[in-house]
DNA sequence: ACTGCCATGTAATTAGTTACATGATTAT
DNA sequence: ATAATCATGTAACTAATTACATGGCAGT
């Protein structure tokens, strides 16, 4: 039994929201909110789009004036597969491959300078990301609960709350 | 340039703390605290141990009465490489491949039943994990700040705080 | 002219997962 | 007896990363 794949579902989800996207537009999605939870390079996406087309989950088309850009749309079969995926129960929590925690884990001595250094670096990274997400929230929703894209709104709220609480915790340490 | 590896450093870190472990003991570490941040199956660990032995980062030995169990210890070269890794600056935040957030992201409608279902499932998973970590904390540290394994203590504290704040946030939602 | 971005693709390699496999020991 | 756990290993496969590659178009 092969490993459970995720990337095809993300692509289906994007195409369910947009009706038509090219490979580059899909790739760019991983630079914002989705990038908090999944990364994929264009070199992985283009072959995946071909595979999904062959499987009948998406269809491609080109514009009359520009045959360089290839647009994809979701099919009924793709829609069905996306819904089935969302309905599958959550079986386990994610493993966040967190270098900060991993390195900390191996520092035995409270007085080790590296401990302090790691905490400062992590605070800096978290603050930058928090600012970025707060700007995204303002840009996309402006503090208002939206009619559509409600899930998107929620995960952005959640990511912000999570960053904020991590920062609070780190700053409360007396190292 | 190949992708930055992490597993060898984790193995070095464990052997820096323990002086001698066999493959199974190393594998088992991924079921507790380290498992929050990294997963590895024994089928990945055994070949890695051989590779690291060939590179002179660790050395192997067997007990006189049991040649089935192979124990490994860290070398000076291994120690040096571990310290160098810890000193490398943190460059970016982890991507937690979180199915809950991903699925939520694709739900547009606040009234969609799947939204409520996902939240309930996530709460259940988080509560189970929180209980587990609270028991670990009691077992390992008993509420006391330790002299040694201070980093271990901190990441356990941090994981618990993070789970707690995620639960608070989910429960505060009115879906 | 040069830099950067749009747009798509392939090649080479590594990391990680699942499954297959063996044999010993311990508990019910 | 037989099931579970200890202990080590290999084989087959997939996912993902890095690097290589091409050509057009827009701005300075």
CSV table of C-alpha atoms (C1' of nucleotides) in Angstrom, one decimal:
chain,number,residue,atom,x,y,z
A,1,UNK,CA,0.0,0.0,0.0
A,2,UNK,CA,1.6,3.3,-1.1
A,3,UNK,CA,1.9,6.3,1.2
A,4,UNK,CA,-1.2,8.6,1.4
A,5,UNK,CA,-0.8,11.5,-1.0
A,6,UNK,CA,-1.9,15.0,-0.2
A,7,UNK,CA,-0.7,17.3,-3.1
A,8,UNK,CA,-3.4,16.2,-5.5
A,9,UNK,CA,-6.1,17.1,-3.0
A,10,UNK,CA,-4.6,20.6,-2.5
A,11,UNK,CA,-4.6,21.1,-6.2
A,12,UNK,CA,-8.2,20.0,-6.4
A,13,UNK,CA,-9.1,22.3,-3.6
A,14,UNK,CA,-7.5,25.3,-5.3
A,15,UNK,CA,-9.3,24.5,-8.6
A,16,UNK,CA,-12.6,24.1,-6.8
A,17,UNK,CA,-12.2,27.6,-5.5
A,18,UNK,CA,-10.9,29.2,-8.8
A,19,UNK,CA,-12.4,27.3,-11.8
A,20,UNK,CA,-9.2,27.8,-13.9
A,21,UNK,CA,-5.6,28.2,-12.9
A,22,UNK,CA,-2.2,27.6,-14.6
A,23,UNK,CA,0.7,25.8,-13.1
A,24,UNK,CA,2.4,29.0,-12.0
A,25,UNK,CA,-0.7,30.3,-10.3
A,26,UNK,CA,-1.0,27.0,-8.4
A,27,UNK,CA,2.7,27.1,-7.5
A,28,UNK,CA,2.3,30.7,-6.1
A,29,UNK,CA,-0.4,29.6,-3.7
A,30,UNK,CA,2.2,27.8,-1.6
A,31,UNK,CA,3.9,31.2,-0.8
A,32,UNK,CA,1.0,32.4,1.3
A,33,UNK,CA,-1.5,30.6,3.6
A,34,UNK,CA,-1.1,27.2,2.2
A,35,UNK,CA,2.6,27.5,2.6
A,36,UNK,CA,2.0,27.4,6.4
A,37,UNK,CA,0.9,23.8,6.0
A,38,UNK,CA,2.4,22.5,2.8
A,39,UNK,CA,5.3,23.3,0.5
A,40,UNK,CA,5.6,22.2,-3.2
A,41,UNK,CA,8.0,23.4,-5.9
A,42,UNK,CA,6.9,23.9,-9.5
A,43,UNK,CA,9.0,20.9,-10.4
A,44,UNK,CA,6.6,18.8,-8.4
A,45,UNK,CA,3.4,20.5,-9.6
A,46,UNK,CA,3.8,20.3,-13.3
A,47,UNK,CA,4.2,16.5,-13.4
A,48,UNK,CA,1.4,16.2,-10.9
A,49,UNK,CA,-0.9,18.2,-13.2
A,50,UNK,CA,-0.2,15.9,-16.1
A,51,UNK,CA,-0.9,12.9,-14.0
A,52,UNK,CA,-4.1,14.3,-12.7
A,53,UNK,CA,-5.2,15.1,-16.2
A,54,UNK,CA,-4.5,11.5,-17.3
A,55,UNK,CA,-6.6,10.4,-14.3
A,56,UNK,CA,-9.6,12.6,-15.4
A,57,UNK,CA,-9.5,14.7,-12.2
A,58,UNK,CA,-8.8,17.9,-14.1
A,59,UNK,CA,-9.0,19.1,-17.7
A,60,UNK,CA,-6.6,21.4,-19.5
A,61,UNK,CA,-7.3,24.2,-21.9
A,62,UNK,CA,-5.3,27.0,-23.6
A,63,UNK,CA,-6.3,30.6,-24.5
A,64,UNK,CA,-6.6,31.3,-28.3
A,65,UNK,CA,-4.0,34.1,-28.1
A,66,UNK,CA,-1.5,32.3,-25.9
A,67,UNK,CA,-0.6,28.7,-26.2
A,68,UNK,CA,2.2,29.0,-23.7
A,69,UNK,CA,-0.1,29.2,-20.7
A,70,UNK,CA,-2.0,26.0,-19.8
A,71,UNK,CA,-5.1,26.3,-17.7
A,72,UNK,CA,-6.6,23.6,-15.7
A,73,UNK,CA,-10.2,23.1,-14.4
A,74,UNK,CA,-11.6,20.5,-12.0
A,75,UNK,CA,-13.9,17.8,-13.3
A,76,UNK,CA,-16.9,16.2,-11.7
A,77,UNK,CA,-14.7,13.2,-10.8
A,78,UNK,CA,-12.2,15.6,-9.2
A,79,UNK,CA,-15.0,17.3,-7.2
A,80,UNK,CA,-16.1,14.0,-5.9
A,81,UNK,CA,-12.6,13.0,-4.9
A,82,UNK,CA,-12.1,16.3,-3.1
A,83,UNK,CA,-15.3,15.9,-1.1
A,84,UNK,CA,-14.5,12.3,-0.2
A,85,UNK,CA,-11.0,13.4,1.1
A,86,UNK,CA,-12.5,16.1,3.3
A,87,UNK,CA,-15.0,13.6,4.8
A,88,UNK,CA,-12.2,11.2,5.8
A,89,UNK,CA,-11.7,11.4,9.5
A,90,UNK,CA,-8.5,13.0,10.9
A,91,UNK,CA,-6.4,10.1,12.3
A,92,UNK,CA,-3.4,11.8,13.8
A,93,UNK,CA,-1.7,15.1,14.7
A,94,UNK,CA,1.0,16.6,12.4
A,95,UNK,CA,4.7,16.2,13.1
A,96,UNK,CA,6.1,19.7,12.8
A,97,UNK,CA,9.7,19.2,11.8
A,98,UNK,CA,10.9,22.0,14.1
A,99,UNK,CA,14.6,22.6,14.2
A,100,UNK,CA,14.2,24.9,17.2
A,101,UNK,CA,12.6,22.2,19.4
A,102,UNK,CA,15.0,19.5,18.1
A,103,UNK,CA,18.1,21.5,18.9
A,104,UNK,CA,16.8,22.6,22.3
A,105,UNK,CA,16.1,19.0,23.1
A,106,UNK,CA,19.8,18.2,23.0
A,107,UNK,CA,20.9,21.1,25.2
A,108,UNK,CA,21.3,19.7,28.7
A,109,UNK,CA,22.6,22.7,30.6
A,110,UNK,CA,20.3,25.7,31.5
A,111,UNK,CA,23.4,27.9,31.4
A,112,UNK,CA,24.5,26.9,27.9
A,113,UNK,CA,24.7,30.1,25.8
A,114,UNK,CA,23.2,28.3,22.8
A,115,UNK,CA,19.9,28.0,24.6
A,116,UNK,CA,19.5,31.7,24.8
A,117,UNK,CA,20.7,32.2,21.2
A,118,UNK,CA,18.1,29.7,19.9
A,119,UNK,CA,15.3,31.4,21.8
A,120,UNK,CA,16.2,34.8,20.4
A,121,UNK,CA,16.5,33.5,16.9
A,122,UNK,CA,13.1,31.7,17.2
A,123,UNK,CA,11.4,34.9,18.5
A,124,UNK,CA,12.8,36.8,15.6
A,125,UNK,CA,11.4,34.3,13.0
A,126,UNK,CA,8.1,34.1,14.7
A,127,UNK,CA,7.7,37.9,14.9
A,128,UNK,CA,8.4,38.3,11.2
A,129,UNK,CA,5.9,35.6,10.3
A,130,UNK,CA,3.3,37.1,12.6
A,131,UNK,CA,3.6,40.5,11.0
A,132,UNK,CA,3.2,38.8,7.6
A,133,UNK,CA,0.1,37.0,8.5
A,134,UNK,CA,-1.4,40.0,10.2
A,135,UNK,CA,-1.0,41.9,7.0
A,136,UNK,CA,-2.5,39.1,5.0
A,137,UNK,CA,-5.5,39.1,7.3
A,138,UNK,CA,-6.0,42.8,6.9
A,139,UNK,CA,-5.6,42.6,3.1
A,140,UNK,CA,-7.9,39.6,2.6
A,141,UNK,CA,-10.6,40.1,5.3
A,142,UNK,CA,-10.0,43.5,6.9
A,143,UNK,CA,-11.0,42.2,10.3
A,144,UNK,CA,-14.5,41.2,9.0
A,145,UNK,CA,-15.8,37.7,9.1
A,146,UNK,CA,-16.4,36.8,5.5
A,147,UNK,CA,-19.4,35.2,3.8
A,148,UNK,CA,-17.3,33.0,1.6
A,149,UNK,CA,-13.8,31.4,2.2
A,150,UNK,CA,-14.8,30.9,5.8
A,151,UNK,CA,-12.3,28.1,6.3
A,152,UNK,CA,-9.5,30.2,4.9
A,153,UNK,CA,-10.5,32.9,7.3
A,154,UNK,CA,-10.4,30.5,10.2
A,155,UNK,CA,-7.0,29.0,9.5
A,156,UNK,CA,-5.5,32.4,9.1
A,157,UNK,CA,-7.0,33.4,12.5
A,158,UNK,CA,-5.7,30.1,13.9
A,159,UNK,CA,-2.2,30.6,12.5
A,160,UNK,CA,-2.0,34.1,14.0
A,161,UNK,CA,-3.3,32.9,17.4
A,162,UNK,CA,-0.7,30.1,17.4
A,163,UNK,CA,2.2,32.4,16.6
A,164,UNK,CA,1.1,34.8,19.2
A,165,UNK,CA,0.9,32.2,21.9
A,166,UNK,CA,4.3,30.8,20.9
A,167,UNK,CA,5.8,34.2,21.2
A,168,UNK,CA,4.2,34.8,24.6
A,169,UNK,CA,5.6,31.6,25.9
A,170,UNK,CA,9.1,32.2,24.6
A,171,UNK,CA,9.1,35.7,26.0
A,172,UNK,CA,8.0,34.5,29.4
A,173,UNK,CA,11.1,32.4,29.7
A,174,UNK,CA,13.8,33.6,32.0
A,175,UNK,CA,16.9,32.2,30.4
B,1,UNK,CA,23.7,20.4,-3.5
B,2,UNK,CA,21.7,17.7,-1.6
B,3,UNK,CA,18.9,18.4,0.8
B,4,UNK,CA,20.0,19.2,4.4
B,5,UNK,CA,19.7,16.1,6.5
B,6,UNK,CA,18.4,16.0,10.0
B,7,UNK,CA,18.2,12.4,11.1
B,8,UNK,CA,22.0,11.9,11.6
B,9,UNK,CA,22.0,14.9,14.0
B,10,UNK,CA,19.1,13.4,16.0
B,11,UNK,CA,21.0,10.2,16.4
B,12,UNK,CA,24.1,12.0,17.4
B,13,UNK,CA,22.1,14.0,20.0
B,14,UNK,CA,20.7,10.8,21.5
B,15,UNK,CA,24.1,9.2,21.7
B,16,UNK,CA,25.5,12.3,23.3
B,17,UNK,CA,22.9,11.9,26.0
B,18,UNK,CA,23.2,8.1,26.5
B,19,UNK,CA,26.7,6.9,25.6
B,20,UNK,CA,25.5,3.7,24.2
B,21,UNK,CA,22.3,2.6,22.5
B,22,UNK,CA,21.2,0.0,20.1
B,23,UNK,CA,19.0,0.5,17.0
B,24,UNK,CA,15.8,-0.4,18.7
B,25,UNK,CA,16.4,2.0,21.6
B,26,UNK,CA,17.0,4.8,19.1
B,27,UNK,CA,13.9,3.8,17.2
B,28,UNK,CA,11.8,3.9,20.3
B,29,UNK,CA,12.8,7.5,21.1
B,30,UNK,CA,10.6,8.6,18.2
B,31,UNK,CA,7.6,7.4,20.1
B,32,UNK,CA,7.8,10.0,22.8
B,33,UNK,CA,9.0,13.7,22.8
B,34,UNK,CA,11.1,13.5,19.7
B,35,UNK,CA,8.1,12.1,17.9
B,36,UNK,CA,6.5,15.4,18.3
B,37,UNK,CA,9.1,16.9,16.0
B,38,UNK,CA,10.4,14.0,13.9
B,39,UNK,CA,9.4,10.5,12.8
B,40,UNK,CA,11.7,7.8,11.6
B,41,UNK,CA,11.0,4.1,11.2
B,42,UNK,CA,13.6,1.4,12.0
B,43,UNK,CA,14.0,0.7,8.3
B,44,UNK,CA,15.5,4.1,8.0
B,45,UNK,CA,17.5,4.0,11.2
B,46,UNK,CA,19.5,0.8,10.7
B,47,UNK,CA,21.0,1.8,7.3
B,48,UNK,CA,21.7,5.3,8.8
B,49,UNK,CA,23.6,3.8,11.7
B,50,UNK,CA,25.8,1.8,9.2
B,51,UNK,CA,26.4,4.9,7.2
B,52,UNK,CA,27.3,7.0,10.2
B,53,UNK,CA,29.7,4.2,11.4
B,54,UNK,CA,31.4,4.3,8.0
B,55,UNK,CA,31.8,8.1,8.3
B,56,UNK,CA,33.4,7.8,11.8
B,57,UNK,CA,30.6,9.7,13.6
B,58,UNK,CA,29.8,6.7,15.8
B,59,UNK,CA,31.3,3.3,16.7
B,60,UNK,CA,29.7,0.0,17.3
B,61,UNK,CA,30.3,-2.7,19.9
B,62,UNK,CA,28.6,-5.9,21.1
B,63,UNK,CA,28.2,-7.4,24.5
B,64,UNK,CA,30.1,-10.6,25.2
B,65,UNK,CA,27.0,-12.6,26.0
B,66,UNK,CA,24.8,-11.3,23.2
B,67,UNK,CA,26.1,-10.7,19.7
B,68,UNK,CA,22.6,-10.0,18.4
B,69,UNK,CA,22.4,-6.5,19.9
B,70,UNK,CA,24.6,-3.9,18.4
B,71,UNK,CA,25.4,-0.9,20.5
B,72,UNK,CA,26.6,2.5,19.2
B,73,UNK,CA,28.5,5.3,20.8
B,74,UNK,CA,29.4,8.8,19.7
B,75,UNK,CA,33.0,9.6,18.6
B,76,UNK,CA,34.8,12.9,19.0
B,77,UNK,CA,34.1,13.6,15.4
B,78,UNK,CA,30.4,13.0,16.0
B,79,UNK,CA,30.4,15.3,19.1
B,80,UNK,CA,32.0,18.0,17.0
B,81,UNK,CA,29.4,17.7,14.2
B,82,UNK,CA,26.6,17.8,16.7
B,83,UNK,CA,27.8,21.0,18.2
B,84,UNK,CA,28.4,22.6,14.9
B,85,UNK,CA,24.8,21.7,13.9
B,86,UNK,CA,23.4,23.3,17.1
B,87,UNK,CA,25.4,26.4,16.4
B,88,UNK,CA,24.0,26.9,12.9
B,89,UNK,CA,21.4,29.7,12.9
B,90,UNK,CA,17.7,28.9,12.5
B,91,UNK,CA,16.8,30.0,9.0
B,92,UNK,CA,13.0,29.4,8.8
B,93,UNK,CA,9.9,28.2,10.5
B,94,UNK,CA,8.7,24.6,10.2
B,95,UNK,CA,5.9,23.6,7.9
B,96,UNK,CA,3.5,21.5,9.9
B,97,UNK,CA,1.7,19.3,7.4
B,98,UNK,CA,-1.6,19.7,9.1
B,99,UNK,CA,-4.5,18.0,7.5
B,100,UNK,CA,-7.0,19.8,9.8
B,101,UNK,CA,-5.9,23.2,8.5
B,102,UNK,CA,-5.6,22.0,5.0
B,103,UNK,CA,-9.1,20.6,4.9
B,104,UNK,CA,-10.6,23.6,6.7
B,105,UNK,CA,-8.9,25.9,4.1
B,106,UNK,CA,-11.1,24.4,1.4
B,107,UNK,CA,-14.4,24.7,3.2
B,108,UNK,CA,-16.1,27.9,1.9
B,109,UNK,CA,-19.3,27.9,3.8
B,110,UNK,CA,-19.6,28.6,7.5
B,111,UNK,CA,-22.7,26.3,7.7
B,112,UNK,CA,-21.0,23.3,6.1
B,113,UNK,CA,-21.4,20.4,8.5
B,114,UNK,CA,-17.8,19.2,7.7
B,115,UNK,CA,-16.4,22.3,9.4
B,116,UNK,CA,-18.0,21.4,12.7
B,117,UNK,CA,-17.0,17.7,12.3
B,118,UNK,CA,-13.3,18.6,11.7
B,119,UNK,CA,-13.2,20.9,14.7
B,120,UNK,CA,-14.6,18.1,16.9
B,121,UNK,CA,-12.2,15.6,15.6
B,122,UNK,CA,-9.2,17.9,16.1
B,123,UNK,CA,-10.3,18.7,19.6
B,124,UNK,CA,-10.4,15.0,20.4
B,125,UNK,CA,-6.9,14.3,19.0
B,126,UNK,CA,-5.4,17.3,20.8
B,127,UNK,CA,-6.9,16.3,24.1
B,128,UNK,CA,-5.5,12.8,23.8
B,129,UNK,CA,-2.1,14.1,23.0
B,130,UNK,CA,-2.3,16.7,25.8
B,131,UNK,CA,-3.0,14.0,28.4
B,132,UNK,CA,-0.1,12.0,27.1
B,133,UNK,CA,2.3,14.8,27.4
B,134,UNK,CA,1.1,15.8,30.8
B,135,UNK,CA,1.7,12.3,32.0
B,136,UNK,CA,5.2,12.3,30.5
B,137,UNK,CA,6.0,15.6,32.2
B,138,UNK,CA,4.9,14.2,35.6
B,139,UNK,CA,6.8,11.0,35.0
B,140,UNK,CA,10.0,12.6,33.8
B,141,UNK,CA,10.2,15.8,35.8
B,142,UNK,CA,7.4,15.7,38.4
B,143,UNK,CA,6.7,19.5,38.1
B,144,UNK,CA,10.3,20.2,39.1
B,145,UNK,CA,12.8,22.2,36.9
B,146,UNK,CA,15.6,19.7,36.4
B,147,UNK,CA,19.4,20.2,36.7
B,148,UNK,CA,20.1,18.2,33.5
B,149,UNK,CA,18.0,17.7,30.4
B,150,UNK,CA,16.9,21.3,30.7
B,151,UNK,CA,16.2,21.5,26.9
B,152,UNK,CA,14.1,18.4,27.1
B,153,UNK,CA,12.2,19.9,30.0
B,154,UNK,CA,11.6,23.1,28.0
B,155,UNK,CA,10.3,21.5,24.8
B,156,UNK,CA,8.0,19.4,26.8
B,157,UNK,CA,6.6,22.5,28.5
B,158,UNK,CA,6.4,24.2,25.2
B,159,UNK,CA,4.5,21.3,23.5
B,160,UNK,CA,2.0,21.3,26.4
B,161,UNK,CA,1.5,25.0,26.3
B,162,UNK,CA,1.0,24.9,22.5
B,163,UNK,CA,-1.6,22.1,22.7
B,164,UNK,CA,-3.4,23.9,25.5
B,165,UNK,CA,-3.6,27.1,23.5
B,166,UNK,CA,-4.8,25.3,20.4
B,167,UNK,CA,-7.5,23.6,22.4
B,168,UNK,CA,-8.6,26.9,23.9
B,169,UNK,CA,-8.8,28.5,20.5
B,170,UNK,CA,-10.9,25.7,19.0
B,171,UNK,CA,-13.2,25.6,21.9
B,172,UNK,CA,-13.7,29.3,21.7
B,173,UNK,CA,-15.2,29.0,18.2
B,174,UNK,CA,-18.9,29.2,17.8
B,175,UNK,CA,-19.6,27.0,14.8
C,1,DA,C1',22.2,45.8,-22.2
C,2,DC,C1',20.7,43.8,-18.2
C,3,DT,C1',17.7,42.3,-14.5
C,4,DG,C1',13.8,40.3,-13.0
C,5,DC,C1',9.6,38.0,-13.7
C,6,DC,C1',6.3,34.9,-16.4
C,7,DA,C1',5.7,30.2,-17.8
C,8,DT,C1',6.8,25.4,-18.4
C,9,DG,C1',9.4,21.6,-18.4
C,10,DT,C1',13.1,17.5,-17.3
C,11,DA,C1',17.1,15.0,-14.8
C,12,DA,C1',19.4,13.4,-10.9
C,13,DT,C1',19.3,12.4,-6.4
C,14,DT,C1',17.8,11.6,-1.6
C,15,DA,C1',14.5,10.9,2.1
C,16,DG,C1',11.1,8.4,3.8
C,17,DT,C1',7.3,4.8,3.8
C,18,DT,C1',5.4,0.2,3.5
C,19,DA,C1',6.1,-4.3,3.2
C,20,DC,C1',8.7,-8.5,3.5
C,21,DA,C1',11.8,-11.3,6.3
C,22,DT,C1',14.2,-13.9,10.1
C,23,DG,C1',15.0,-15.7,14.7
C,24,DA,C1',15.0,-15.2,19.9
C,25,DT,C1',12.8,-14.4,24.1
C,26,DT,C1',8.9,-13.5,27.3
C,27,DA,C1',4.2,-13.6,28.8
C,28,DT,C1',-0.7,-15.7,28.8
D,1,DA,C1',0.7,-23.4,21.9
D,2,DT,C1',0.5,-18.9,20.5
D,3,DA,C1',0.8,-14.1,20.8
D,4,DA,C1',3.5,-10.2,21.7
D,5,DT,C1',7.8,-8.0,22.1
D,6,DC,C1',12.9,-7.7,21.2
D,7,DA,C1',16.2,-7.0,17.6
D,8,DT,C1',18.0,-6.5,13.0
D,9,DG,C1',17.8,-6.3,8.4
D,10,DT,C1',16.5,-5.7,3.0
D,11,DA,C1',13.4,-4.6,-1.1
D,12,DA,C1',10.4,-1.8,-3.7
D,13,DC,C1',8.5,2.3,-4.2
D,14,DT,C1',7.0,7.3,-3.9
D,15,DA,C1',7.5,12.0,-2.7
D,16,DA,C1',10.2,15.8,-2.6
D,17,DT,C1',14.4,18.6,-3.4
D,18,DT,C1',17.9,20.7,-6.2
D,19,DA,C1',19.6,21.8,-10.3
D,20,DC,C1',19.5,22.3,-15.2
D,21,DA,C1',17.1,24.2,-19.2
D,22,DT,C1',14.5,27.2,-22.5
D,23,DG,C1',12.1,31.2,-24.3
D,24,DG,C1',9.3,35.5,-23.9
D,25,DC,C1',8.2,39.9,-22.1
D,26,DA,C1',8.5,44.2,-19.1
D,27,DG,C1',11.0,47.7,-16.8
D,28,DT,C1',15.2,50.6,-16.0
